[in-house]
Protein backbone atom coordinates (compact mmCIF):
# COMPACT_ATOMS: atom_id res chain seq x y z
CA UNK A 1 0.00 0.00 0.00
CA UNK A 2 1.23 3.51 -0.78
CA UNK A 3 1.65 5.74 2.25
CA UNK A 4 0.12 9.23 2.06
CA UNK A 5 2.56 11.81 0.75
CA UNK A 6 4.47 13.43 3.65
CA UNK A 7 4.20 17.21 4.01
CA UNK A 8 6.67 18.91 1.69
CA UNK A 9 9.61 20.68 3.30
CA UNK A 10 9.10 24.44 3.27
CA UNK A 11 10.85 26.39 0.54
CA UNK A 12 13.60 28.58 1.98
CA UNK A 13 13.45 32.19 0.83
CA UNK A 14 15.66 35.27 1.28
CA UNK A 15 13.98 38.67 1.14
CA UNK A 16 15.92 41.67 -0.20
CA UNK A 17 14.74 45.10 0.97
CA UNK A 18 15.92 48.70 0.93
CA UNK A 19 13.29 50.46 3.00
CA UNK A 20 10.48 50.06 5.46
CA UNK A 21 9.95 46.44 4.56
CA UNK A 22 6.20 46.25 5.08
CA UNK A 23 5.95 43.68 2.29
CA UNK A 24 8.72 41.71 3.98
CA UNK A 25 6.68 41.86 7.20
CA UNK A 26 3.58 40.61 5.37
CA UNK A 27 5.64 37.73 3.98
CA UNK A 28 7.11 36.99 7.37
CA UNK A 29 3.78 36.77 9.20
CA UNK A 30 2.22 34.80 6.35
CA UNK A 31 5.13 32.37 6.57
CA UNK A 32 4.16 31.70 10.17
CA UNK A 33 0.71 30.40 9.30
CA UNK A 34 0.72 26.68 9.89
CA UNK A 35 0.20 25.68 6.26
CA UNK A 36 2.66 28.18 4.73
CA UNK A 37 4.83 26.49 2.10
CA UNK A 38 7.78 28.86 2.60
CA UNK A 39 9.98 30.16 5.39
CA UNK A 40 12.21 33.23 5.48
CA UNK A 41 15.81 32.29 6.16
CA UNK A 42 17.33 35.74 5.61
CA UNK A 43 16.37 39.39 5.25
CA UNK A 44 19.13 41.27 3.45
CA UNK A 45 19.52 44.92 2.53
CA UNK A 46 21.82 47.34 0.76
CA UNK A 47 20.99 49.80 3.57
CA UNK A 48 22.17 49.11 7.07
CA UNK A 49 19.53 51.43 8.52
CA UNK A 50 16.57 49.88 6.63
CA UNK A 51 13.70 49.71 9.11
CA UNK A 52 12.77 46.26 7.86
CA UNK A 53 16.07 44.84 9.12
CA UNK A 54 15.26 45.85 12.70
CA UNK A 55 11.85 44.22 12.46
CA UNK A 56 13.34 41.02 11.07
CA UNK A 57 15.88 40.92 13.91
CA UNK A 58 13.13 41.48 16.45
CA UNK A 59 11.31 38.49 14.98
CA UNK A 60 14.42 36.33 15.22
CA UNK A 61 15.18 36.24 11.50
CA UNK A 62 18.78 36.30 10.35
CA UNK A 63 19.73 39.58 8.68
CA UNK A 64 22.53 40.83 6.49
CA UNK A 65 23.41 44.25 5.17
CA UNK A 66 26.01 45.42 2.72
CA UNK A 67 26.14 49.04 1.55
CA UNK A 68 26.36 49.33 -2.20
CA UNK A 69 28.40 52.57 -2.24
CA UNK A 70 31.98 52.01 -3.34
CA UNK A 71 31.31 48.59 -4.86
CA UNK A 72 30.67 47.56 -8.42
CA UNK A 73 27.18 46.23 -9.11
CA UNK A 74 28.62 42.74 -9.61
CA UNK A 75 30.58 42.78 -6.34
CA UNK A 76 27.63 44.05 -4.37
CA UNK A 77 25.30 41.45 -5.87
CA UNK A 78 27.89 38.74 -5.16
CA UNK A 79 27.98 39.68 -1.47
CA UNK A 80 24.17 39.62 -1.23
CA UNK A 81 24.05 36.33 -3.10
CA UNK A 82 26.71 34.72 -0.89
CA UNK A 83 24.67 35.64 2.20
CA UNK A 84 21.48 34.22 0.65
CA UNK A 85 23.21 30.98 -0.28
CA UNK A 86 24.89 30.70 3.10
CA UNK A 87 21.43 30.93 4.68
CA UNK A 88 20.23 28.12 2.40
CA UNK A 89 17.85 30.26 0.30
CA UNK A 90 16.26 28.53 -2.69
CA UNK A 91 14.35 31.63 -3.80
CA UNK A 92 14.99 35.37 -3.59
CA UNK A 93 12.08 37.74 -3.06
CA UNK A 94 12.61 41.40 -3.84
CA UNK A 95 10.42 43.60 -1.67
CA UNK A 96 11.18 47.26 -2.25
CA UNK A 97 14.81 46.46 -3.13
CA UNK A 98 15.86 49.63 -4.91
CA UNK A 99 18.77 48.25 -6.89
CA UNK A 100 18.99 47.04 -10.45
CA UNK A 101 20.56 43.58 -10.35
CA UNK A 102 23.47 42.56 -12.57
CA UNK A 103 22.76 40.38 -15.60
CA UNK A 104 24.73 37.40 -14.31
CA UNK A 105 23.02 37.45 -10.96
CA UNK A 106 19.57 37.44 -12.58
CA UNK A 107 20.63 34.66 -14.93
CA UNK A 108 21.86 32.51 -12.05
CA UNK A 109 18.56 32.90 -10.20
CA UNK A 110 16.29 32.75 -13.22
CA UNK A 111 12.92 31.30 -12.27
CA UNK A 112 13.78 31.63 -8.58
CA UNK A 113 13.62 35.40 -8.11
CA UNK A 114 10.37 37.33 -7.68
CA UNK A 115 9.43 40.98 -7.23
CA UNK A 116 6.40 43.01 -6.21
CA UNK A 117 5.76 46.08 -8.33
CA UNK A 118 3.17 48.80 -7.62
CA UNK A 119 1.29 48.88 -10.93
CA UNK A 120 -0.81 46.64 -13.12
CA UNK A 121 2.05 45.45 -15.32
CA UNK A 122 2.76 45.78 -18.20
CA UNK A 123 1.53 49.30 -17.48
CA UNK A 124 3.82 51.69 -15.60
CA UNK A 125 7.10 49.85 -15.31
CA UNK A 126 9.85 51.64 -13.36
CA UNK A 127 9.42 54.46 -10.84
CA UNK A 128 6.65 56.96 -9.92
CA UNK A 129 3.91 54.56 -10.89
CA UNK A 130 1.19 56.25 -8.80
CA UNK A 131 1.80 59.78 -10.08
CA UNK A 132 1.84 58.49 -13.65
CA UNK A 133 -1.38 56.50 -13.23
CA UNK A 134 -3.18 59.47 -11.64
CA UNK A 135 -1.82 61.84 -14.28
CA UNK A 136 -3.04 59.56 -17.06
CA UNK A 137 -6.57 59.64 -15.60
CA UNK A 138 -6.66 55.89 -14.89
CA UNK A 139 -9.59 54.53 -12.89
CA UNK A 140 -7.40 51.80 -11.41
CA UNK A 141 -3.92 51.39 -10.11
CA UNK A 142 -2.76 48.12 -8.64
CA UNK A 143 0.08 45.79 -7.90
CA UNK A 144 1.75 42.84 -9.63
CA UNK A 145 3.85 39.96 -8.35
CA UNK A 146 6.18 38.89 -11.14
CA UNK A 147 9.28 36.90 -12.01
CA UNK A 148 12.45 38.92 -12.39
CA UNK A 149 14.22 38.80 -15.75
CA UNK A 150 16.94 40.87 -17.39
CA UNK A 151 14.45 43.44 -18.60
CA UNK A 152 13.12 45.71 -15.83
CA UNK A 153 9.62 44.74 -14.58
CA UNK A 154 9.02 42.59 -17.65
CA UNK A 155 9.10 39.01 -16.29
CA UNK A 156 6.05 36.73 -16.22
CA UNK A 157 3.25 38.24 -14.11
CA UNK A 158 2.22 35.68 -11.49
CA UNK A 159 -0.73 37.55 -9.95
CA UNK A 160 -2.25 41.02 -9.73
CA UNK A 161 -4.71 42.98 -7.61
CA UNK A 162 -6.31 46.18 -8.83
CA UNK A 163 -6.96 49.16 -6.59
CA UNK A 164 -9.47 51.89 -7.48
CA UNK A 165 -8.16 55.43 -7.80
CA UNK A 166 -10.33 57.88 -5.83
CA UNK A 167 -11.03 61.42 -7.00
CA UNK A 168 -8.50 63.61 -5.24
CA UNK A 169 -6.03 60.76 -4.63
CA UNK A 170 -2.42 61.86 -4.36
CA UNK A 171 0.46 59.50 -5.07
CA UNK A 172 0.81 59.12 -1.27
CA UNK A 173 -2.84 58.29 -0.50
CA UNK A 174 -2.97 55.88 -3.41
CA UNK A 175 0.35 54.25 -2.41
CA UNK A 176 -1.02 53.56 1.06
CA UNK A 177 -4.01 51.62 -0.34
CA UNK A 178 -1.87 49.78 -2.89
CA UNK A 179 0.37 48.64 -0.03
CA UNK A 180 -2.65 47.02 1.65
CA UNK A 181 -3.29 45.13 -1.57
CA UNK A 182 0.37 44.17 -1.86
CA UNK A 183 0.36 42.70 1.62
CA UNK A 184 -2.42 40.34 0.54
CA UNK A 185 -1.02 39.60 -2.88
CA UNK A 186 2.67 38.92 -2.38
CA UNK A 187 2.48 36.18 0.27
CA UNK A 188 -0.21 34.36 -1.74
CA UNK A 189 1.70 34.66 -5.02
CA UNK A 190 4.89 33.41 -3.36
CA UNK A 191 3.08 30.49 -1.71
CA UNK A 192 1.54 29.46 -5.04
CA UNK A 193 4.80 29.83 -6.90
CA UNK A 194 7.03 27.86 -4.52
CA UNK A 195 4.39 25.11 -4.38
CA UNK A 196 4.49 24.62 -8.15
CA UNK A 197 7.46 22.29 -7.79
CA UNK A 198 5.45 19.77 -5.79
CA UNK A 199 2.12 20.23 -7.56
CA UNK A 200 1.56 17.19 -9.84
CA UNK A 201 -0.72 19.23 -12.13
CA UNK A 202 1.95 21.81 -12.77
CA UNK A 203 4.68 19.17 -13.16
CA UNK A 204 2.59 17.22 -15.67
CA UNK A 205 1.86 20.36 -17.71
CA UNK A 206 5.57 21.16 -17.95
CA UNK A 207 6.47 17.55 -18.77
CA UNK A 208 3.77 17.37 -21.43
CA UNK A 209 5.18 20.47 -23.14
CA UNK A 210 8.67 18.93 -23.29
CA UNK A 211 7.55 15.43 -24.30
CA UNK A 212 5.25 16.61 -27.07
CA UNK A 213 7.93 18.92 -28.46
CA UNK A 214 9.85 15.82 -29.60
CA UNK A 215 9.14 14.60 -33.16
CA UNK A 216 6.07 12.42 -33.85
CA UNK A 217 4.88 12.15 -30.29
CA UNK A 218 1.42 11.96 -28.79
CA UNK A 219 -0.17 11.37 -25.43
CA UNK A 220 -1.96 8.20 -24.39
CA UNK A 221 -3.09 6.98 -21.01
CA UNK A 222 -1.57 3.81 -19.66
CA UNK A 223 -2.88 2.13 -16.49
CA UNK A 224 -4.67 5.33 -15.54
CA UNK A 225 -1.60 7.59 -15.89
CA UNK A 226 -0.65 9.94 -18.70
CA UNK A 227 2.00 8.51 -21.01
CA UNK A 228 3.83 9.75 -24.10
CA UNK A 229 4.45 7.72 -27.23
CA UNK A 230 6.55 8.09 -30.33
CA UNK A 231 5.62 6.74 -33.75
CA UNK A 232 2.25 6.14 -35.31
CA UNK A 233 -1.01 5.73 -33.37
CA UNK A 234 -0.92 2.03 -34.16
CA UNK A 235 2.67 0.98 -33.77
CA UNK A 236 3.98 3.78 -31.53
CA UNK A 237 5.85 2.99 -28.34
CA UNK A 238 5.79 4.65 -24.94
CA UNK A 239 8.96 6.63 -24.20
CA UNK A 240 7.73 8.33 -20.99
CA UNK A 241 5.15 7.67 -18.30
CA UNK A 242 3.99 10.24 -15.76
CA UNK A 243 4.00 8.75 -12.31
CA UNK A 244 2.17 10.39 -9.42
CA UNK A 245 2.45 8.39 -6.26
CA UNK A 246 1.77 5.01 -7.88
CA UNK A 247 4.09 2.08 -8.30
CA UNK A 248 5.19 1.83 -4.69
CA UNK A 249 6.53 5.36 -4.20
CA UNK A 250 4.91 8.59 -3.05
CA UNK A 251 7.02 10.80 -5.32
CA UNK A 252 6.06 12.47 -8.57
CA UNK A 253 8.36 11.22 -11.32
CA UNK A 254 8.64 10.62 -15.02
CA UNK A 255 9.55 7.09 -16.05
CA UNK A 256 12.01 6.96 -18.92
CA UNK A 257 14.09 4.22 -20.53
CA UNK A 258 17.68 3.82 -19.38
CA UNK A 259 20.37 2.17 -21.48
CA UNK A 260 20.79 -0.78 -19.16
CA UNK A 261 19.74 -2.27 -15.86
CA UNK A 262 23.25 -1.55 -14.51
CA UNK A 263 22.92 2.16 -15.29
CA UNK A 264 19.50 2.18 -13.62
CA UNK A 265 20.65 0.46 -10.43
CA UNK A 266 23.73 2.65 -10.20
CA UNK A 267 21.72 5.88 -10.48
CA UNK A 268 19.08 4.77 -7.97
CA UNK A 269 21.74 3.71 -5.50
CA UNK A 270 24.01 6.75 -5.80
CA UNK A 271 21.35 9.47 -6.20
CA UNK A 272 18.27 8.27 -4.34
CA UNK A 273 16.86 11.82 -4.09
CA UNK A 274 16.84 12.12 -7.90
CA UNK A 275 15.97 8.64 -9.13
CA UNK A 276 13.70 5.78 -8.16
CA UNK A 277 13.21 2.25 -9.36
CA UNK A 278 9.52 1.82 -10.13
CA UNK A 279 7.87 -1.29 -8.80
CA UNK A 280 6.18 -3.61 -11.34
CA UNK A 281 8.54 -2.69 -14.15
CA UNK A 282 10.80 -5.70 -13.57
CA UNK A 283 14.06 -5.64 -15.44
CA UNK A 284 12.67 -3.49 -18.24
CA UNK A 285 15.08 -0.58 -17.72
CA UNK A 286 12.46 2.06 -16.83
CA UNK A 287 13.79 4.52 -14.27
CA UNK A 288 11.86 7.18 -12.39
CA UNK A 289 13.36 10.68 -12.62
CA UNK A 290 11.98 12.45 -9.55
CA UNK A 291 10.19 15.70 -10.41
CA UNK A 292 8.91 16.98 -7.07
CA UNK A 293 12.17 18.35 -5.73
CA UNK A 294 12.96 22.03 -5.14
CA UNK A 295 16.23 21.99 -7.11
CA UNK A 296 14.85 20.16 -10.14
CA UNK A 297 16.67 21.06 -13.33
CA UNK A 298 14.23 20.89 -16.27
CA UNK A 299 17.09 20.79 -18.79
CA UNK A 300 18.07 17.51 -17.20
CA UNK A 301 14.50 16.19 -17.59
CA UNK A 302 14.52 17.32 -21.21
CA UNK A 303 17.76 15.36 -21.80
CA UNK A 304 16.26 12.23 -20.28
CA UNK A 305 13.16 12.54 -22.44
CA UNK A 306 15.28 12.94 -25.56
CA UNK A 307 17.40 9.89 -24.68
CA UNK A 308 14.33 7.80 -23.97
CA UNK A 309 12.70 9.01 -27.19
CA UNK A 310 15.85 7.98 -29.05
CA UNK A 311 15.73 4.50 -27.50
CA UNK A 312 12.06 3.93 -28.30
CA UNK A 313 11.56 5.68 -31.65
CA UNK A 314 11.48 3.69 -34.88
CA UNK A 315 14.71 3.70 -36.90
CA UNK A 316 13.27 5.88 -39.67
CA UNK A 317 12.91 8.70 -37.07
CA UNK A 318 16.11 8.23 -35.12
CA UNK A 319 18.13 8.20 -38.34
CA UNK A 320 16.70 11.55 -39.33
CA UNK A 321 17.28 12.81 -35.84
CA UNK A 322 20.93 11.64 -35.85
CA UNK A 323 21.52 13.48 -39.10
CA UNK A 324 19.91 16.65 -37.74
CA UNK A 325 22.12 16.45 -34.63
CA UNK A 326 25.22 16.54 -36.82
CA UNK A 327 24.45 20.10 -37.93
C1 LIG B 1 6.27 48.51 -2.58
O1 LIG B 1 5.28 49.43 -2.95
C2 LIG B 1 6.66 47.66 -3.74
O2 LIG B 1 5.67 47.51 -4.69
C3 LIG B 1 7.81 48.41 -4.35
O3 LIG B 1 8.48 48.97 -3.27
C4 LIG B 1 7.58 49.19 -2.20
C5 LIG B 1 8.19 48.58 -0.97
O4 LIG B 1 7.49 48.94 0.19
N1 LIG B 1 8.62 47.51 -5.15
P1 LIG B 1 7.83 48.26 1.58
O5 LIG B 1 9.28 48.54 1.90
O6 LIG B 1 7.58 46.81 1.43
O7 LIG B 1 6.90 48.89 2.54
Coordinates of C-alpha atoms and ligand atoms in Angstrom, one line a residue:
X1 CA 0.0 0.0 0.0
X2 CA 1.2 3.5 -0.8
X3 CA 1.7 5.7 2.3
X4 CA 0.1 9.2 2.1
X5 CA 2.6 11.8 0.8
X6 CA 4.5 13.4 3.7
X7 CA 4.2 17.2 4.0
X8 CA 6.7 18.9 1.7
X9 CA 9.6 20.7 3.3
X10 CA 9.1 24.4 3.3
X11 CA 10.8 26.4 0.5
X12 CA 13.6 28.6 2.0
X13 CA 13.5 32.2 0.8
X14 CA 15.7 35.3 1.3
X15 CA 14.0 38.7 1.1
X16 CA 15.9 41.7 -0.2
X17 CA 14.7 45.1 1.0
X18 CA 15.9 48.7 0.9
X19 CA 13.3 50.5 3.0
X20 CA 10.5 50.1 5.5
X21 CA 10.0 46.4 4.6
X22 CA 6.2 46.3 5.1
X23 CA 6.0 43.7 2.3
X24 CA 8.7 41.7 4.0
X25 CA 6.7 41.9 7.2
X26 CA 3.6 40.6 5.4
X27 CA 5.6 37.7 4.0
X28 CA 7.1 37.0 7.4
X29 CA 3.8 36.8 9.2
X30 CA 2.2 34.8 6.4
X31 CA 5.1 32.4 6.6
X32 CA 4.2 31.7 10.2
X33 CA 0.7 30.4 9.3
X34 CA 0.7 26.7 9.9
X35 CA 0.2 25.7 6.3
X36 CA 2.7 28.2 4.7
X37 CA 4.8 26.5 2.1
X38 CA 7.8 28.9 2.6
X39 CA 10.0 30.2 5.4
X40 CA 12.2 33.2 5.5
X41 CA 15.8 32.3 6.2
X42 CA 17.3 35.7 5.6
X43 CA 16.4 39.4 5.2
X44 CA 19.1 41.3 3.4
X45 CA 19.5 44.9 2.5
X46 CA 21.8 47.3 0.8
X47 CA 21.0 49.8 3.6
X48 CA 22.2 49.1 7.1
X49 CA 19.5 51.4 8.5
X50 CA 16.6 49.9 6.6
X51 CA 13.7 49.7 9.1
X52 CA 12.8 46.3 7.9
X53 CA 16.1 44.8 9.1
X54 CA 15.3 45.9 12.7
X55 CA 11.8 44.2 12.5
X56 CA 13.3 41.0 11.1
X57 CA 15.9 40.9 13.9
X58 CA 13.1 41.5 16.5
X59 CA 11.3 38.5 15.0
X60 CA 14.4 36.3 15.2
X61 CA 15.2 36.2 11.5
X62 CA 18.8 36.3 10.4
X63 CA 19.7 39.6 8.7
X64 CA 22.5 40.8 6.5
X65 CA 23.4 44.3 5.2
X66 CA 26.0 45.4 2.7
X67 CA 26.1 49.0 1.6
X68 CA 26.4 49.3 -2.2
X69 CA 28.4 52.6 -2.2
X70 CA 32.0 52.0 -3.3
X71 CA 31.3 48.6 -4.9
X72 CA 30.7 47.6 -8.4
X73 CA 27.2 46.2 -9.1
X74 CA 28.6 42.7 -9.6
X75 CA 30.6 42.8 -6.3
X76 CA 27.6 44.0 -4.4
X77 CA 25.3 41.4 -5.9
X78 CA 27.9 38.7 -5.2
X79 CA 28.0 39.7 -1.5
X80 CA 24.2 39.6 -1.2
X81 CA 24.1 36.3 -3.1
X82 CA 26.7 34.7 -0.9
X83 CA 24.7 35.6 2.2
X84 CA 21.5 34.2 0.6
X85 CA 23.2 31.0 -0.3
X86 CA 24.9 30.7 3.1
X87 CA 21.4 30.9 4.7
X88 CA 20.2 28.1 2.4
X89 CA 17.8 30.3 0.3
X90 CA 16.3 28.5 -2.7
X91 CA 14.3 31.6 -3.8
X92 CA 15.0 35.4 -3.6
X93 CA 12.1 37.7 -3.1
X94 CA 12.6 41.4 -3.8
X95 CA 10.4 43.6 -1.7
X96 CA 11.2 47.3 -2.3
X97 CA 14.8 46.5 -3.1
X98 CA 15.9 49.6 -4.9
X99 CA 18.8 48.2 -6.9
X100 CA 19.0 47.0 -10.4
X101 CA 20.6 43.6 -10.4
X102 CA 23.5 42.6 -12.6
X103 CA 22.8 40.4 -15.6
X104 CA 24.7 37.4 -14.3
X105 CA 23.0 37.5 -11.0
X106 CA 19.6 37.4 -12.6
X107 CA 20.6 34.7 -14.9
X108 CA 21.9 32.5 -12.0
X109 CA 18.6 32.9 -10.2
X110 CA 16.3 32.8 -13.2
X111 CA 12.9 31.3 -12.3
X112 CA 13.8 31.6 -8.6
X113 CA 13.6 35.4 -8.1
X114 CA 10.4 37.3 -7.7
X115 CA 9.4 41.0 -7.2
X116 CA 6.4 43.0 -6.2
X117 CA 5.8 46.1 -8.3
X118 CA 3.2 48.8 -7.6
X119 CA 1.3 48.9 -10.9
X120 CA -0.8 46.6 -13.1
X121 CA 2.1 45.5 -15.3
X122 CA 2.8 45.8 -18.2
X123 CA 1.5 49.3 -17.5
X124 CA 3.8 51.7 -15.6
X125 CA 7.1 49.9 -15.3
X126 CA 9.8 51.6 -13.4
X127 CA 9.4 54.5 -10.8
X128 CA 6.6 57.0 -9.9
X129 CA 3.9 54.6 -10.9
X130 CA 1.2 56.3 -8.8
X131 CA 1.8 59.8 -10.1
X132 CA 1.8 58.5 -13.6
X133 CA -1.4 56.5 -13.2
X134 CA -3.2 59.5 -11.6
X135 CA -1.8 61.8 -14.3
X136 CA -3.0 59.6 -17.1
X137 CA -6.6 59.6 -15.6
X138 CA -6.7 55.9 -14.9
X139 CA -9.6 54.5 -12.9
X140 CA -7.4 51.8 -11.4
X141 CA -3.9 51.4 -10.1
X142 CA -2.8 48.1 -8.6
X143 CA 0.1 45.8 -7.9
X144 CA 1.8 42.8 -9.6
X145 CA 3.9 40.0 -8.4
X146 CA 6.2 38.9 -11.1
X147 CA 9.3 36.9 -12.0
X148 CA 12.5 38.9 -12.4
X149 CA 14.2 38.8 -15.8
X150 CA 16.9 40.9 -17.4
X151 CA 14.4 43.4 -18.6
X152 CA 13.1 45.7 -15.8
X153 CA 9.6 44.7 -14.6
X154 CA 9.0 42.6 -17.7
X155 CA 9.1 39.0 -16.3
X156 CA 6.0 36.7 -16.2
X157 CA 3.3 38.2 -14.1
X158 CA 2.2 35.7 -11.5
X159 CA -0.7 37.5 -10.0
X160 CA -2.3 41.0 -9.7
X161 CA -4.7 43.0 -7.6
X162 CA -6.3 46.2 -8.8
X163 CA -7.0 49.2 -6.6
X164 CA -9.5 51.9 -7.5
X165 CA -8.2 55.4 -7.8
X166 CA -10.3 57.9 -5.8
X167 CA -11.0 61.4 -7.0
X168 CA -8.5 63.6 -5.2
X169 CA -6.0 60.8 -4.6
X170 CA -2.4 61.9 -4.4
X171 CA 0.5 59.5 -5.1
X172 CA 0.8 59.1 -1.3
X173 CA -2.8 58.3 -0.5
X174 CA -3.0 55.9 -3.4
X175 CA 0.4 54.3 -2.4
X176 CA -1.0 53.6 1.1
X177 CA -4.0 51.6 -0.3
X178 CA -1.9 49.8 -2.9
X179 CA 0.4 48.6 0.0
X180 CA -2.6 47.0 1.7
X181 CA -3.3 45.1 -1.6
X182 CA 0.4 44.2 -1.9
X183 CA 0.4 42.7 1.6
X184 CA -2.4 40.3 0.5
X185 CA -1.0 39.6 -2.9
X186 CA 2.7 38.9 -2.4
X187 CA 2.5 36.2 0.3
X188 CA -0.2 34.4 -1.7
X189 CA 1.7 34.7 -5.0
X190 CA 4.9 33.4 -3.4
X191 CA 3.1 30.5 -1.7
X192 CA 1.5 29.5 -5.0
X193 CA 4.8 29.8 -6.9
X194 CA 7.0 27.9 -4.5
X195 CA 4.4 25.1 -4.4
X196 CA 4.5 24.6 -8.1
X197 CA 7.5 22.3 -7.8
X198 CA 5.4 19.8 -5.8
X199 CA 2.1 20.2 -7.6
X200 CA 1.6 17.2 -9.8
X201 CA -0.7 19.2 -12.1
X202 CA 2.0 21.8 -12.8
X203 CA 4.7 19.2 -13.2
X204 CA 2.6 17.2 -15.7
X205 CA 1.9 20.4 -17.7
X206 CA 5.6 21.2 -18.0
X207 CA 6.5 17.6 -18.8
X208 CA 3.8 17.4 -21.4
X209 CA 5.2 20.5 -23.1
X210 CA 8.7 18.9 -23.3
X211 CA 7.6 15.4 -24.3
X212 CA 5.3 16.6 -27.1
X213 CA 7.9 18.9 -28.5
X214 CA 9.9 15.8 -29.6
X215 CA 9.1 14.6 -33.2
X216 CA 6.1 12.4 -33.9
X217 CA 4.9 12.1 -30.3
X218 CA 1.4 12.0 -28.8
X219 CA -0.2 11.4 -25.4
X220 CA -2.0 8.2 -24.4
X221 CA -3.1 7.0 -21.0
X222 CA -1.6 3.8 -19.7
X223 CA -2.9 2.1 -16.5
X224 CA -4.7 5.3 -15.5
X225 CA -1.6 7.6 -15.9
X226 CA -0.6 9.9 -18.7
X227 CA 2.0 8.5 -21.0
X228 CA 3.8 9.7 -24.1
X229 CA 4.4 7.7 -27.2
X230 CA 6.5 8.1 -30.3
X231 CA 5.6 6.7 -33.7
X232 CA 2.2 6.1 -35.3
X233 CA -1.0 5.7 -33.4
X234 CA -0.9 2.0 -34.2
X235 CA 2.7 1.0 -33.8
X236 CA 4.0 3.8 -31.5
X237 CA 5.9 3.0 -28.3
X238 CA 5.8 4.6 -24.9
X239 CA 9.0 6.6 -24.2
X240 CA 7.7 8.3 -21.0
X241 CA 5.2 7.7 -18.3
X242 CA 4.0 10.2 -15.8
X243 CA 4.0 8.8 -12.3
X244 CA 2.2 10.4 -9.4
X245 CA 2.5 8.4 -6.3
X246 CA 1.8 5.0 -7.9
X247 CA 4.1 2.1 -8.3
X248 CA 5.2 1.8 -4.7
X249 CA 6.5 5.4 -4.2
X250 CA 4.9 8.6 -3.1
X251 CA 7.0 10.8 -5.3
X252 CA 6.1 12.5 -8.6
X253 CA 8.4 11.2 -11.3
X254 CA 8.6 10.6 -15.0
X255 CA 9.5 7.1 -16.0
X256 CA 12.0 7.0 -18.9
X257 CA 14.1 4.2 -20.5
X258 CA 17.7 3.8 -19.4
X259 CA 20.4 2.2 -21.5
X260 CA 20.8 -0.8 -19.2
X261 CA 19.7 -2.3 -15.9
X262 CA 23.3 -1.5 -14.5
X263 CA 22.9 2.2 -15.3
X264 CA 19.5 2.2 -13.6
X265 CA 20.7 0.5 -10.4
X266 CA 23.7 2.7 -10.2
X267 CA 21.7 5.9 -10.5
X268 CA 19.1 4.8 -8.0
X269 CA 21.7 3.7 -5.5
X270 CA 24.0 6.7 -5.8
X271 CA 21.4 9.5 -6.2
X272 CA 18.3 8.3 -4.3
X273 CA 16.9 11.8 -4.1
X274 CA 16.8 12.1 -7.9
X275 CA 16.0 8.6 -9.1
X276 CA 13.7 5.8 -8.2
X277 CA 13.2 2.2 -9.4
X278 CA 9.5 1.8 -10.1
X279 CA 7.9 -1.3 -8.8
X280 CA 6.2 -3.6 -11.3
X281 CA 8.5 -2.7 -14.1
X282 CA 10.8 -5.7 -13.6
X283 CA 14.1 -5.6 -15.4
X284 CA 12.7 -3.5 -18.2
X285 CA 15.1 -0.6 -17.7
X286 CA 12.5 2.1 -16.8
X287 CA 13.8 4.5 -14.3
X288 CA 11.9 7.2 -12.4
X289 CA 13.4 10.7 -12.6
X290 CA 12.0 12.5 -9.5
X291 CA 10.2 15.7 -10.4
X292 CA 8.9 17.0 -7.1
X293 CA 12.2 18.3 -5.7
X294 CA 13.0 22.0 -5.1
X295 CA 16.2 22.0 -7.1
X296 CA 14.9 20.2 -10.1
X297 CA 16.7 21.1 -13.3
X298 CA 14.2 20.9 -16.3
X299 CA 17.1 20.8 -18.8
X300 CA 18.1 17.5 -17.2
X301 CA 14.5 16.2 -17.6
X302 CA 14.5 17.3 -21.2
X303 CA 17.8 15.4 -21.8
X304 CA 16.3 12.2 -20.3
X305 CA 13.2 12.5 -22.4
X306 CA 15.3 12.9 -25.6
X307 CA 17.4 9.9 -24.7
X308 CA 14.3 7.8 -24.0
X309 CA 12.7 9.0 -27.2
X310 CA 15.9 8.0 -29.0
X311 CA 15.7 4.5 -27.5
X312 CA 12.1 3.9 -28.3
X313 CA 11.6 5.7 -31.6
X314 CA 11.5 3.7 -34.9
X315 CA 14.7 3.7 -36.9
X316 CA 13.3 5.9 -39.7
X317 CA 12.9 8.7 -37.1
X318 CA 16.1 8.2 -35.1
X319 CA 18.1 8.2 -38.3
X320 CA 16.7 11.6 -39.3
X321 CA 17.3 12.8 -35.8
X322 CA 20.9 11.6 -35.9
X323 CA 21.5 13.5 -39.1
X324 CA 19.9 16.7 -37.7
X325 CA 22.1 16.5 -34.6
X326 CA 25.2 16.5 -36.8
X327 CA 24.4 20.1 -37.9
Ligands
LIG1 C1 6.3 48.5 -2.6 O1 5.3 49.4 -2.9 C2 6.7 47.7 -3.7 O2 5.7 47.5 -4.7 C3 7.8 48.4 -4.4 O3 8.5 49.0 -3.3 C4 7.6 49.2 -2.2 C5 8.2 48.6 -1.0 O4 7.5 48.9 0.2 N1 8.6 47.5 -5.2 P1 7.8 48.3 1.6 O5 9.3 48.5 1.9 O6 7.6 46.8 1.4 O7 6.9 48.9 2.5

